mmCIF file with all atom_site columns, C-alpha atoms in Angstrom:
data_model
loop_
_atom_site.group_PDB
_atom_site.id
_atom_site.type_symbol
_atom_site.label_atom_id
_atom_site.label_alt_id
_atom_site.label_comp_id
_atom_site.label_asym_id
_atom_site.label_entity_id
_atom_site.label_seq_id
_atom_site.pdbx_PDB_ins_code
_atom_site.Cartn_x
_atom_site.Cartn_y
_atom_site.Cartn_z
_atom_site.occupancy
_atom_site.B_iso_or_equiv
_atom_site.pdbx_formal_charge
_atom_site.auth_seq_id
_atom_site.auth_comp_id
_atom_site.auth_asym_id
_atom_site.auth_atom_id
_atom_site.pdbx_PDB_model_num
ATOM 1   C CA . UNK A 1 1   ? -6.496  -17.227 -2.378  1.00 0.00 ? 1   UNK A CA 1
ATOM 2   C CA . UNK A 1 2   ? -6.652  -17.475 1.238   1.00 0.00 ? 2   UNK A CA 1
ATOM 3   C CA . UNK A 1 3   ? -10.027 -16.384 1.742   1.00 0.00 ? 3   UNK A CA 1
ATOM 4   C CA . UNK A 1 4   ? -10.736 -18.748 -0.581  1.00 0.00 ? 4   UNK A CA 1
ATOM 5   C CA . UNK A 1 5   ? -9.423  -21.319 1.661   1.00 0.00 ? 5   UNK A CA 1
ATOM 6   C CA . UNK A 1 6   ? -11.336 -20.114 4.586   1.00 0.00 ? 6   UNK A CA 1
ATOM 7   C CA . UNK A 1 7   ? -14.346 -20.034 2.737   1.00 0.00 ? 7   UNK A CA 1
ATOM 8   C CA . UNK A 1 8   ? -14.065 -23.834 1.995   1.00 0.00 ? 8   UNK A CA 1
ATOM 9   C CA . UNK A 1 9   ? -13.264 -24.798 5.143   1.00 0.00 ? 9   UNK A CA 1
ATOM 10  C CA . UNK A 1 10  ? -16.689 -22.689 6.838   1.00 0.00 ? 10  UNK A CA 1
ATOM 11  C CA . UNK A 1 11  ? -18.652 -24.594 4.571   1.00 0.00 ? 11  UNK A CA 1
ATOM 12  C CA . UNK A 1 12  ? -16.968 -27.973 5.031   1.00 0.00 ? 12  UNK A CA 1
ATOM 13  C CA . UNK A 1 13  ? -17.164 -26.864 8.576   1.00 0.00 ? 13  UNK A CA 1
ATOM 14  C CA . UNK A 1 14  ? -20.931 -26.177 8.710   1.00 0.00 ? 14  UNK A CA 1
ATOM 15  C CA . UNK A 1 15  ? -22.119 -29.213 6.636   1.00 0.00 ? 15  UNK A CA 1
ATOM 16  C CA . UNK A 1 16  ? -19.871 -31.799 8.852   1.00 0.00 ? 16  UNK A CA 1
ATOM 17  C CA . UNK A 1 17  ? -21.352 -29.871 11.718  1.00 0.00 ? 17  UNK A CA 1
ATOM 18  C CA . UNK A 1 18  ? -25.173 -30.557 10.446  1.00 0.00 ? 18  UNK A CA 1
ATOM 19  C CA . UNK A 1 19  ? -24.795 -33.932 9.387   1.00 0.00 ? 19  UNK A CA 1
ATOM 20  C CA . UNK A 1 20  ? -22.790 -35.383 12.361  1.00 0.00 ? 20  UNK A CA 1
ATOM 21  C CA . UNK A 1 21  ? -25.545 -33.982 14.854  1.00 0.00 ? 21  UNK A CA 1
ATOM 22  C CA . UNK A 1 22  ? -22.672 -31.312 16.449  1.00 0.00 ? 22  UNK A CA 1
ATOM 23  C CA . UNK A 1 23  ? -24.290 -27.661 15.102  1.00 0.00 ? 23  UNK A CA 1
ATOM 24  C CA . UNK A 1 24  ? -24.674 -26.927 18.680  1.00 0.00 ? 24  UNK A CA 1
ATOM 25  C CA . UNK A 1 25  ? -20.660 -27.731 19.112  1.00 0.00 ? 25  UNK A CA 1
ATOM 26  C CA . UNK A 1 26  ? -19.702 -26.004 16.170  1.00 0.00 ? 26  UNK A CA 1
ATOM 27  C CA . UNK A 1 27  ? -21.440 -22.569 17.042  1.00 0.00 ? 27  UNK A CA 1
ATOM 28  C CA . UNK A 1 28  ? -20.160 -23.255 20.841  1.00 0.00 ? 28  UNK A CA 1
ATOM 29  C CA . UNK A 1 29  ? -16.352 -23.351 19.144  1.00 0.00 ? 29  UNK A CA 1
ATOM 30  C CA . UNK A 1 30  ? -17.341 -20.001 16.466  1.00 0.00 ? 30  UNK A CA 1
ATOM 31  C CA . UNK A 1 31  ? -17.883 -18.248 19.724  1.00 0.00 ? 31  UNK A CA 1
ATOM 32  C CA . UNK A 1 32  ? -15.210 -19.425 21.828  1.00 0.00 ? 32  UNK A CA 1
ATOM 33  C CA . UNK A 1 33  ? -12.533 -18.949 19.269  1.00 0.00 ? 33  UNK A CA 1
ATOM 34  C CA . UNK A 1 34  ? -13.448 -15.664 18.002  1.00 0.00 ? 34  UNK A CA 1
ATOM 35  C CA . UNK A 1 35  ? -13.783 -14.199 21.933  1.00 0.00 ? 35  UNK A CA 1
ATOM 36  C CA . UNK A 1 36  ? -9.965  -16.279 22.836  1.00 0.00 ? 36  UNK A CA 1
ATOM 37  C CA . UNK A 1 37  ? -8.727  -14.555 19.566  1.00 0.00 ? 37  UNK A CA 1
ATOM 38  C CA . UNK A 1 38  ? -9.515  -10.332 21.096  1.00 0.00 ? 38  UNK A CA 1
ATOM 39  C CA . UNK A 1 39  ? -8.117  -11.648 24.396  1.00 0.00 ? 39  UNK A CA 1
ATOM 40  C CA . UNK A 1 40  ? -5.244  -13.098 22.781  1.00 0.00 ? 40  UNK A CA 1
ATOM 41  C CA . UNK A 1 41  ? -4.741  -9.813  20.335  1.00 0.00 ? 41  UNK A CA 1
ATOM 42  C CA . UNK A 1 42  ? -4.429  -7.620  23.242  1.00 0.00 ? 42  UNK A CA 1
ATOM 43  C CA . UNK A 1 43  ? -2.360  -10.003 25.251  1.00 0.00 ? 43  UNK A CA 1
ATOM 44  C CA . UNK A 1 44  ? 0.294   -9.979  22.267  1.00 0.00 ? 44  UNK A CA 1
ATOM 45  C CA . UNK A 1 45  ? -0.342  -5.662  21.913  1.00 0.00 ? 45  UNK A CA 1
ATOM 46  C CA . UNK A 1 46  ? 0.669   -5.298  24.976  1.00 0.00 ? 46  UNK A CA 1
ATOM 47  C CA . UNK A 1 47  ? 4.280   -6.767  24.492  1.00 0.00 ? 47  UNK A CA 1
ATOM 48  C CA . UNK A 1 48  ? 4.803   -5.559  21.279  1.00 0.00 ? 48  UNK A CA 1
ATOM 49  C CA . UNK A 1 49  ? 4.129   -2.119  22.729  1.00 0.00 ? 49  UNK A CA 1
ATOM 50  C CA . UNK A 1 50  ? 6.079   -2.227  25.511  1.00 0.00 ? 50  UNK A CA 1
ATOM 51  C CA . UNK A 1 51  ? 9.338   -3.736  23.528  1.00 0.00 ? 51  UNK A CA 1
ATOM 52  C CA . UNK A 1 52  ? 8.156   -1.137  20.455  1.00 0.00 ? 52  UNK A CA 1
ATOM 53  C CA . UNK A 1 53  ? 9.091   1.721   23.193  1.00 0.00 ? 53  UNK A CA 1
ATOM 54  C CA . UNK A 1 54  ? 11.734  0.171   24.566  1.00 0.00 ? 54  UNK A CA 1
ATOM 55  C CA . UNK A 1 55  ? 13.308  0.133   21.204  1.00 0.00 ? 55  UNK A CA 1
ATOM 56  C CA . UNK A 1 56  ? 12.283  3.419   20.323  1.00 0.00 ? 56  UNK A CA 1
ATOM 57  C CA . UNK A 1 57  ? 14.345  4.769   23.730  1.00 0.00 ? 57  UNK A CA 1
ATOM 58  C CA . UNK A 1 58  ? 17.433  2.625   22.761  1.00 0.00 ? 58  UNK A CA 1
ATOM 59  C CA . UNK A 1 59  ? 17.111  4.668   19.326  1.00 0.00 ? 59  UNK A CA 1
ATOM 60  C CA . UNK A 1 60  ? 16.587  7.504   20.497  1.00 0.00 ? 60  UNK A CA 1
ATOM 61  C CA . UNK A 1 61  ? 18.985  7.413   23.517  1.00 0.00 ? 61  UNK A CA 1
ATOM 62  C CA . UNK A 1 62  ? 21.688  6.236   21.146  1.00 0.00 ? 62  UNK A CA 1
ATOM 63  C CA . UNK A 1 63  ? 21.809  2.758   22.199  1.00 0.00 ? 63  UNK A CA 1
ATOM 64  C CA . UNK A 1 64  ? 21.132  1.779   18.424  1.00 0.00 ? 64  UNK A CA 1
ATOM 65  C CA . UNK A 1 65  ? 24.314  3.555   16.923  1.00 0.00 ? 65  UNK A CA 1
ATOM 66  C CA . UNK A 1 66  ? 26.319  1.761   19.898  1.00 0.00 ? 66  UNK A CA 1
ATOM 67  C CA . UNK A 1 67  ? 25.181  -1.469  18.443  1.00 0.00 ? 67  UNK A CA 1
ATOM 68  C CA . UNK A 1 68  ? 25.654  -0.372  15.062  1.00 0.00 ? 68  UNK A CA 1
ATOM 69  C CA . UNK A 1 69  ? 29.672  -0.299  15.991  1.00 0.00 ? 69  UNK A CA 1
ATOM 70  C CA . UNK A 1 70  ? 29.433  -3.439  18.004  1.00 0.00 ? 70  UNK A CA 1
ATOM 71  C CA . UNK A 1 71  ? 28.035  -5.096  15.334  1.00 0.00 ? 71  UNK A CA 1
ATOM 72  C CA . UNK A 1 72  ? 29.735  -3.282  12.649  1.00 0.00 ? 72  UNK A CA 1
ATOM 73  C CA . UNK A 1 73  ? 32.470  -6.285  12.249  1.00 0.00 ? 73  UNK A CA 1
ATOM 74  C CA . UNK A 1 74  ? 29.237  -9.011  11.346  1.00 0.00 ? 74  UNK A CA 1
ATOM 75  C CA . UNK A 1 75  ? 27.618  -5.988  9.339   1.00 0.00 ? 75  UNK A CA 1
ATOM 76  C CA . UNK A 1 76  ? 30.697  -5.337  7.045   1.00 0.00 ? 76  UNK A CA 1
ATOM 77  C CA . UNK A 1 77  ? 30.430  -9.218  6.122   1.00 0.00 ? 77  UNK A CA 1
ATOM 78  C CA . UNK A 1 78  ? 27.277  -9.857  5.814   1.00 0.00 ? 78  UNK A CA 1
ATOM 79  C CA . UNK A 1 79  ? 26.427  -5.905  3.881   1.00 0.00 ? 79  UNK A CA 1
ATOM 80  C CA . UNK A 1 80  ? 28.672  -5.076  2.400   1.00 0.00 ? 80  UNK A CA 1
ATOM 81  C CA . UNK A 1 81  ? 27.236  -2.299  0.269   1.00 0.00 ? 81  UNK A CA 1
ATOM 82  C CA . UNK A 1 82  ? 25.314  -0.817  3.040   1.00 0.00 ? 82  UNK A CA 1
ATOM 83  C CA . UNK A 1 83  ? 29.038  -0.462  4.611   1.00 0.00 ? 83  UNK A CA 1
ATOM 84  C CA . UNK A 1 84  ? 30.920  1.119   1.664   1.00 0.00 ? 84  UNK A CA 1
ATOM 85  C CA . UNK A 1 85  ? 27.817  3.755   1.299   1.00 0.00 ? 85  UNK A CA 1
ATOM 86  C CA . UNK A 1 86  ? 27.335  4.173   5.099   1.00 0.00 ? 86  UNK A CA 1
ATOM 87  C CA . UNK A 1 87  ? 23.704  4.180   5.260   1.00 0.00 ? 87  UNK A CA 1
ATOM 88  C CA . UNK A 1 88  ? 21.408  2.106   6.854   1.00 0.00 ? 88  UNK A CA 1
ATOM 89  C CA . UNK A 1 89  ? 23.758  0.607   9.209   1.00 0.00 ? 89  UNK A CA 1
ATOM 90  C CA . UNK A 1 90  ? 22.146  1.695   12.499  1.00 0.00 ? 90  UNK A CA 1
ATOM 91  C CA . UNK A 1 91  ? 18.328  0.695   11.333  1.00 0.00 ? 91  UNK A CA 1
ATOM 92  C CA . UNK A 1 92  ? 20.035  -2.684  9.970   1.00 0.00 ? 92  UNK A CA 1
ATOM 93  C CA . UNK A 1 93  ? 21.269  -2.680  13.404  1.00 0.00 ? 93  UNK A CA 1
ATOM 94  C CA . UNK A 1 94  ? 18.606  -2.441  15.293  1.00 0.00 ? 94  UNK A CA 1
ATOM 95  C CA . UNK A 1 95  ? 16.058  -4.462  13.522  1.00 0.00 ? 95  UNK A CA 1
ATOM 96  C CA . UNK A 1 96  ? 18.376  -7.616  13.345  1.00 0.00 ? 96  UNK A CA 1
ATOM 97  C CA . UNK A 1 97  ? 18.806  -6.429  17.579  1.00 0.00 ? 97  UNK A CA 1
ATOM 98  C CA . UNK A 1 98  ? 15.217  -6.895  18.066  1.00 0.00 ? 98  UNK A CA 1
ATOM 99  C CA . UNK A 1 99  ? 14.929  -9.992  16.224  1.00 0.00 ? 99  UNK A CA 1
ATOM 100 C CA . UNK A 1 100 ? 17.610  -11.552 18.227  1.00 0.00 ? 100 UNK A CA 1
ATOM 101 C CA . UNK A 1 101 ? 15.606  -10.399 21.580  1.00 0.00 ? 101 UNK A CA 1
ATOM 102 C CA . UNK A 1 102 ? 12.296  -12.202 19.669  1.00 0.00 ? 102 UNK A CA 1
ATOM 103 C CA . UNK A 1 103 ? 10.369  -8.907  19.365  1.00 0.00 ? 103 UNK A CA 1
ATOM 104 C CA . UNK A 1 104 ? 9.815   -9.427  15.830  1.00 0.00 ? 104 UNK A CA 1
ATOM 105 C CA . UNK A 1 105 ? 6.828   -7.710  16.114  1.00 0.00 ? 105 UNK A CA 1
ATOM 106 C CA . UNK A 1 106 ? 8.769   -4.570  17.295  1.00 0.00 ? 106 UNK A CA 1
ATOM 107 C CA . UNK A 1 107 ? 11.586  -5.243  14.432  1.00 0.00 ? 107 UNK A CA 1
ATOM 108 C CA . UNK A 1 108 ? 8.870   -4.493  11.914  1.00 0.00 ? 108 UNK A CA 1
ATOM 109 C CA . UNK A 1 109 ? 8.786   -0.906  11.490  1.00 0.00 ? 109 UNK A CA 1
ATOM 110 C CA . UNK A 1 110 ? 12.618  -1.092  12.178  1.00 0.00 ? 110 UNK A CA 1
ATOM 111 C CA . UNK A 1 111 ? 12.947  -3.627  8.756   1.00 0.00 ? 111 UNK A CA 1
ATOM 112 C CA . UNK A 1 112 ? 10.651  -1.280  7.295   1.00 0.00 ? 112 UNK A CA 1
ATOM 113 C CA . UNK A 1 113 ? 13.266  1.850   7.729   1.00 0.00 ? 113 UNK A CA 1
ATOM 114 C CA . UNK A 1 114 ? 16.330  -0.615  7.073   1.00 0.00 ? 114 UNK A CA 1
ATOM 115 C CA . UNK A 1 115 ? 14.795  -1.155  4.027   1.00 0.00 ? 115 UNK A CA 1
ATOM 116 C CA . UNK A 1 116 ? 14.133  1.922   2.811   1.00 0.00 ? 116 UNK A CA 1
ATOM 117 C CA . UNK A 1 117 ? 17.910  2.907   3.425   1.00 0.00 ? 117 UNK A CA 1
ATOM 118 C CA . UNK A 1 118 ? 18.928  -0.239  1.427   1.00 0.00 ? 118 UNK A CA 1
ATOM 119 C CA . UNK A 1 119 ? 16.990  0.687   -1.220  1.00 0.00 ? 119 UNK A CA 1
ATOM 120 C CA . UNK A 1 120 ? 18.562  4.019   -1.426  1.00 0.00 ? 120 UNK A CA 1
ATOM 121 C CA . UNK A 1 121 ? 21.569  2.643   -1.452  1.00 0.00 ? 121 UNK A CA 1
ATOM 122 C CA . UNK A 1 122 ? 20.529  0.288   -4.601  1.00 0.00 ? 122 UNK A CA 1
ATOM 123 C CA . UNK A 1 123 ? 21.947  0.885   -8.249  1.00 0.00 ? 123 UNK A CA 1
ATOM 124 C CA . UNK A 1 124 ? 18.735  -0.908  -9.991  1.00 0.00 ? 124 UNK A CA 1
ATOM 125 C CA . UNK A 1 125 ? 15.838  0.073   -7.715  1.00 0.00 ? 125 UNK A CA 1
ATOM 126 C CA . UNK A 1 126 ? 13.530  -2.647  -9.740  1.00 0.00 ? 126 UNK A CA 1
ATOM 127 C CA . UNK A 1 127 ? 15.517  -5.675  -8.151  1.00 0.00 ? 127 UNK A CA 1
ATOM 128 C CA . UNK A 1 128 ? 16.176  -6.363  -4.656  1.00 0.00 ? 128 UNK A CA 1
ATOM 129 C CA . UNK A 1 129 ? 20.161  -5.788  -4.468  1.00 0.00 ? 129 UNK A CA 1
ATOM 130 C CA . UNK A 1 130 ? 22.031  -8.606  -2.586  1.00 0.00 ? 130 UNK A CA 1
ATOM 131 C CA . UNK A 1 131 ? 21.968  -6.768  0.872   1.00 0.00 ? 131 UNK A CA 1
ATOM 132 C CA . UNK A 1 132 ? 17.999  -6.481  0.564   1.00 0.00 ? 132 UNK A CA 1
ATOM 133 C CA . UNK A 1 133 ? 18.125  -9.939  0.166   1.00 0.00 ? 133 UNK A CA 1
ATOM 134 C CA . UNK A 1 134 ? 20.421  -10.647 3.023   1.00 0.00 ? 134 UNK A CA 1
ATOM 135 C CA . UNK A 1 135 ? 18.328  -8.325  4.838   1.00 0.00 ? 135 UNK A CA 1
ATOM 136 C CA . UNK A 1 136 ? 14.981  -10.295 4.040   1.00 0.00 ? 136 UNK A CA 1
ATOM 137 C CA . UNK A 1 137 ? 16.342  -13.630 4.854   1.00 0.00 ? 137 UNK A CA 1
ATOM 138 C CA . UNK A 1 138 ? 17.822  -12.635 8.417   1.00 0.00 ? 138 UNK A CA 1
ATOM 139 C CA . UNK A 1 139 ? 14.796  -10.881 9.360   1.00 0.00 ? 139 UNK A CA 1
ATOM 140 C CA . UNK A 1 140 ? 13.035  -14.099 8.682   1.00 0.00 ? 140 UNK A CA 1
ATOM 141 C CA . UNK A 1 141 ? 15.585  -16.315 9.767   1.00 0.00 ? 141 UNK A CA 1
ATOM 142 C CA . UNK A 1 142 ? 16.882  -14.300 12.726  1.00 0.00 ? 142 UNK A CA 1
ATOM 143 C CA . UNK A 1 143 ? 18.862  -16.135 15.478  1.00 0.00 ? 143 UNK A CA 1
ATOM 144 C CA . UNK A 1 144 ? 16.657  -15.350 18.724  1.00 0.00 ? 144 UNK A CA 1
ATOM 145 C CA . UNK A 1 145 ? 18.224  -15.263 22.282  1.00 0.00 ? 145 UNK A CA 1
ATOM 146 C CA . UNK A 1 146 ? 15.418  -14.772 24.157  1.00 0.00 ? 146 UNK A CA 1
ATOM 147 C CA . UNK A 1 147 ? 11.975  -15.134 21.800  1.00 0.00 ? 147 UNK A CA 1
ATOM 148 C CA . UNK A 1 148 ? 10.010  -13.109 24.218  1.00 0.00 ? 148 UNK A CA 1
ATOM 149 C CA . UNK A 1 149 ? 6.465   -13.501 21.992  1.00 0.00 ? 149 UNK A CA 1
ATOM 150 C CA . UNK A 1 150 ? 6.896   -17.044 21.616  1.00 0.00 ? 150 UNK A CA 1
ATOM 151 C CA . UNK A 1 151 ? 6.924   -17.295 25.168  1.00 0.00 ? 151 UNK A CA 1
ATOM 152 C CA . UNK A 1 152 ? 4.153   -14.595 25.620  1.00 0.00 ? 152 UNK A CA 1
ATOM 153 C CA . UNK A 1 153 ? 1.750   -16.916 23.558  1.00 0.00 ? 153 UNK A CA 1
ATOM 154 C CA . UNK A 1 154 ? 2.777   -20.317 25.451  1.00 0.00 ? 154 UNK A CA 1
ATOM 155 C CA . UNK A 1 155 ? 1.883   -18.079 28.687  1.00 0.00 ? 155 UNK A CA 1
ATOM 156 C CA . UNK A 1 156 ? -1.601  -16.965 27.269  1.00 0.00 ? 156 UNK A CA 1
ATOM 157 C CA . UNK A 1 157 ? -2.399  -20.457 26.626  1.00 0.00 ? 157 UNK A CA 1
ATOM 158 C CA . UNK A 1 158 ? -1.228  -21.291 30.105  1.00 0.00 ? 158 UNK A CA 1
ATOM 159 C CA . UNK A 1 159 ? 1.626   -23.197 29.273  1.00 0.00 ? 159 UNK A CA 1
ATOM 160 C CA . UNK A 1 160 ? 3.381   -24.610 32.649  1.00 0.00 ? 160 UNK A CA 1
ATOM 161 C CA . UNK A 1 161 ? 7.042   -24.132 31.847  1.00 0.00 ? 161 UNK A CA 1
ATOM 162 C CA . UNK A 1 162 ? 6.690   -21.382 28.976  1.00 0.00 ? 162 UNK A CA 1
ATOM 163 C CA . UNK A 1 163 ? 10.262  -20.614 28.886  1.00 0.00 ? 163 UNK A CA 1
ATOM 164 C CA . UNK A 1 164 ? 11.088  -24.728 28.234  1.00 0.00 ? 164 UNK A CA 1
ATOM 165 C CA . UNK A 1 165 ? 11.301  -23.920 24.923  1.00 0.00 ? 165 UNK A CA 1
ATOM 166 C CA . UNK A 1 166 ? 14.173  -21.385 25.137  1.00 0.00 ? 166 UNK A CA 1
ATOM 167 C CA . UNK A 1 167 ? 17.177  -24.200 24.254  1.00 0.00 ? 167 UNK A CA 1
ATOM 168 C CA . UNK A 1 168 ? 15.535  -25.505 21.207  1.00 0.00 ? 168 UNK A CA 1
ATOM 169 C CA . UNK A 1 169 ? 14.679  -22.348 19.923  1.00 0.00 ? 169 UNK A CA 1
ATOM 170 C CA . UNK A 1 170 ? 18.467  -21.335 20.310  1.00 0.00 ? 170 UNK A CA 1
ATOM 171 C CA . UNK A 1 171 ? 19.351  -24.444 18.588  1.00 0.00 ? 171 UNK A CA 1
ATOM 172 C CA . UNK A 1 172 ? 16.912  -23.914 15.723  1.00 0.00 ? 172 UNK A CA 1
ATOM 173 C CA . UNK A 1 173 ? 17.369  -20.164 15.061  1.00 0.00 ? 173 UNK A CA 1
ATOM 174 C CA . UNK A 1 174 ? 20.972  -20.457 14.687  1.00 0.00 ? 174 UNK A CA 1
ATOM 175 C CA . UNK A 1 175 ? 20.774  -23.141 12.599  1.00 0.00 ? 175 UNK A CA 1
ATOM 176 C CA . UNK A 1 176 ? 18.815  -21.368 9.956   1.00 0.00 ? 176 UNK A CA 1
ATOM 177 C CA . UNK A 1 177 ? 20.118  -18.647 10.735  1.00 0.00 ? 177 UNK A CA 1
ATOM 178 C CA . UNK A 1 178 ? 23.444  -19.711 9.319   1.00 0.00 ? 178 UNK A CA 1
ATOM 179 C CA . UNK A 1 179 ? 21.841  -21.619 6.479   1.00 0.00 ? 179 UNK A CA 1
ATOM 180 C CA . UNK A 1 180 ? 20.086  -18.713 5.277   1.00 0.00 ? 180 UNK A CA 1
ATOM 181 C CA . UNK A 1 181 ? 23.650  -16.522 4.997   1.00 0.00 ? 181 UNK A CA 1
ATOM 182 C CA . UNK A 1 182 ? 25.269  -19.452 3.109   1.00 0.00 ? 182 UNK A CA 1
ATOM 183 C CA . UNK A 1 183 ? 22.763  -19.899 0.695   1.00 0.00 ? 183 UNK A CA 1
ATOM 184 C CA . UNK A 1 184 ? 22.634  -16.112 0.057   1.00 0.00 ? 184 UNK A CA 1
ATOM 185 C CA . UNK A 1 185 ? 26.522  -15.433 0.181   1.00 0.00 ? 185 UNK A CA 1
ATOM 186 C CA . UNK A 1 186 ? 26.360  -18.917 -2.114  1.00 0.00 ? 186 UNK A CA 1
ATOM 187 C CA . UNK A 1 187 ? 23.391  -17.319 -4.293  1.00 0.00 ? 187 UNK A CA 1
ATOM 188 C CA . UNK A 1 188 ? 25.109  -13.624 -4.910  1.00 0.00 ? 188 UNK A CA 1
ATOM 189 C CA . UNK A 1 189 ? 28.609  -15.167 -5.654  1.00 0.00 ? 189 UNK A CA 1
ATOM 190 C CA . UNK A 1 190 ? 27.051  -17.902 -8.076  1.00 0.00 ? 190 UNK A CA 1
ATOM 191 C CA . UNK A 1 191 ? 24.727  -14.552 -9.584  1.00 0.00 ? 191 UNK A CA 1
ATOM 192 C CA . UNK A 1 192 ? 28.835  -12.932 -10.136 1.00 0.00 ? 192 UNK A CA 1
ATOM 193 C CA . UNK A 1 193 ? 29.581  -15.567 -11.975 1.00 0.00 ? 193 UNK A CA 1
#
């Protein structure tokens, strides 16, 4: 579907371009974009590799399983299964942990191994059990304290205050944040029923 969508919108692209006169402007843009888009990739590598590492020492180091029991009060509430089984806990843990730091790139492979364990811990492995879900919607929805490639990007584009955004982004990631685990606490005890 979406290439698809791209594909319309290089051909509305190129005829607008002829008949308005501005090929010359179009190709000019093809260029620039595609050249700001590698210097932009490796921009945004660079962070996630550095906070992909620094997560990978924290897990390693033990770091993770420290926040696992600092967050283990929030955890019991919000997965409940994962907490009567005892498994999955510490990736849980350390994806949600990146998220909050806005590394989201660096939380993937973390959700990835969270996930796994949740789905181990699942009674019907062909439906998404209500901590998957939880899991899904906070990794999505993730409260951010300091969204580190948000303010990577506004930097790249040389933003002059990059880290302006920092209050509004608390105010909006806690908000759906919270939204998100009262529609899915709403959702499982309505699926009880």
């Amino acid at each position: 579907m979406i290439g698809k969508i791209c594909g319309i919108i290089y051909v509305l692209s190129f005829l607008f371009g002829c008949l308005t006169g501005n090929i010359d402007q179009l190709g000019g843009a093809v260029i620039d974009g595609a050249s700001n888009a590698v210097t932009l990739t490796l921009e945004l590598m660079g962070m996630m590799c550095l906070w992909s590492g620094v997560m990978r020492v924290a897990e390693v180091s033990g770091v993770v399983e420290k926040m696992s029991k600092l967050m283990s009060p929030i955890l019991r509430v919000l997965f409940p299964d994962a907490c009567k089984k005892n498994n999955g806990l510490g990736e849980i843990a350390a994806s949600i942990s990146a998220n909050v730091f806005g590394i989201g790139n660096a939380a993937t492979p973390l959700a990835v191994c969270a996930m796994e364990k949740l789905q181990e811990n699942n009674d019907n492995k062909d439906v998404a059990s209500n901590d998957m879900i939880m899991f899904a919607v906070l990794g999505t929805a993730s409260f951010d304290i300091f969204p580190t490639t948000l303010i990577a990007l506004r930097r790249a584009v040389n933003s002059q205050n990059p880290f302006e955004i920092i209050v509004p982004v608390w105010i909006c990631s806690f908000f759906t944040a919270a939204v998100g685990v009262l529609l899915v606490k709403g959702f499982c005890a309505f699926s009880r029923k």
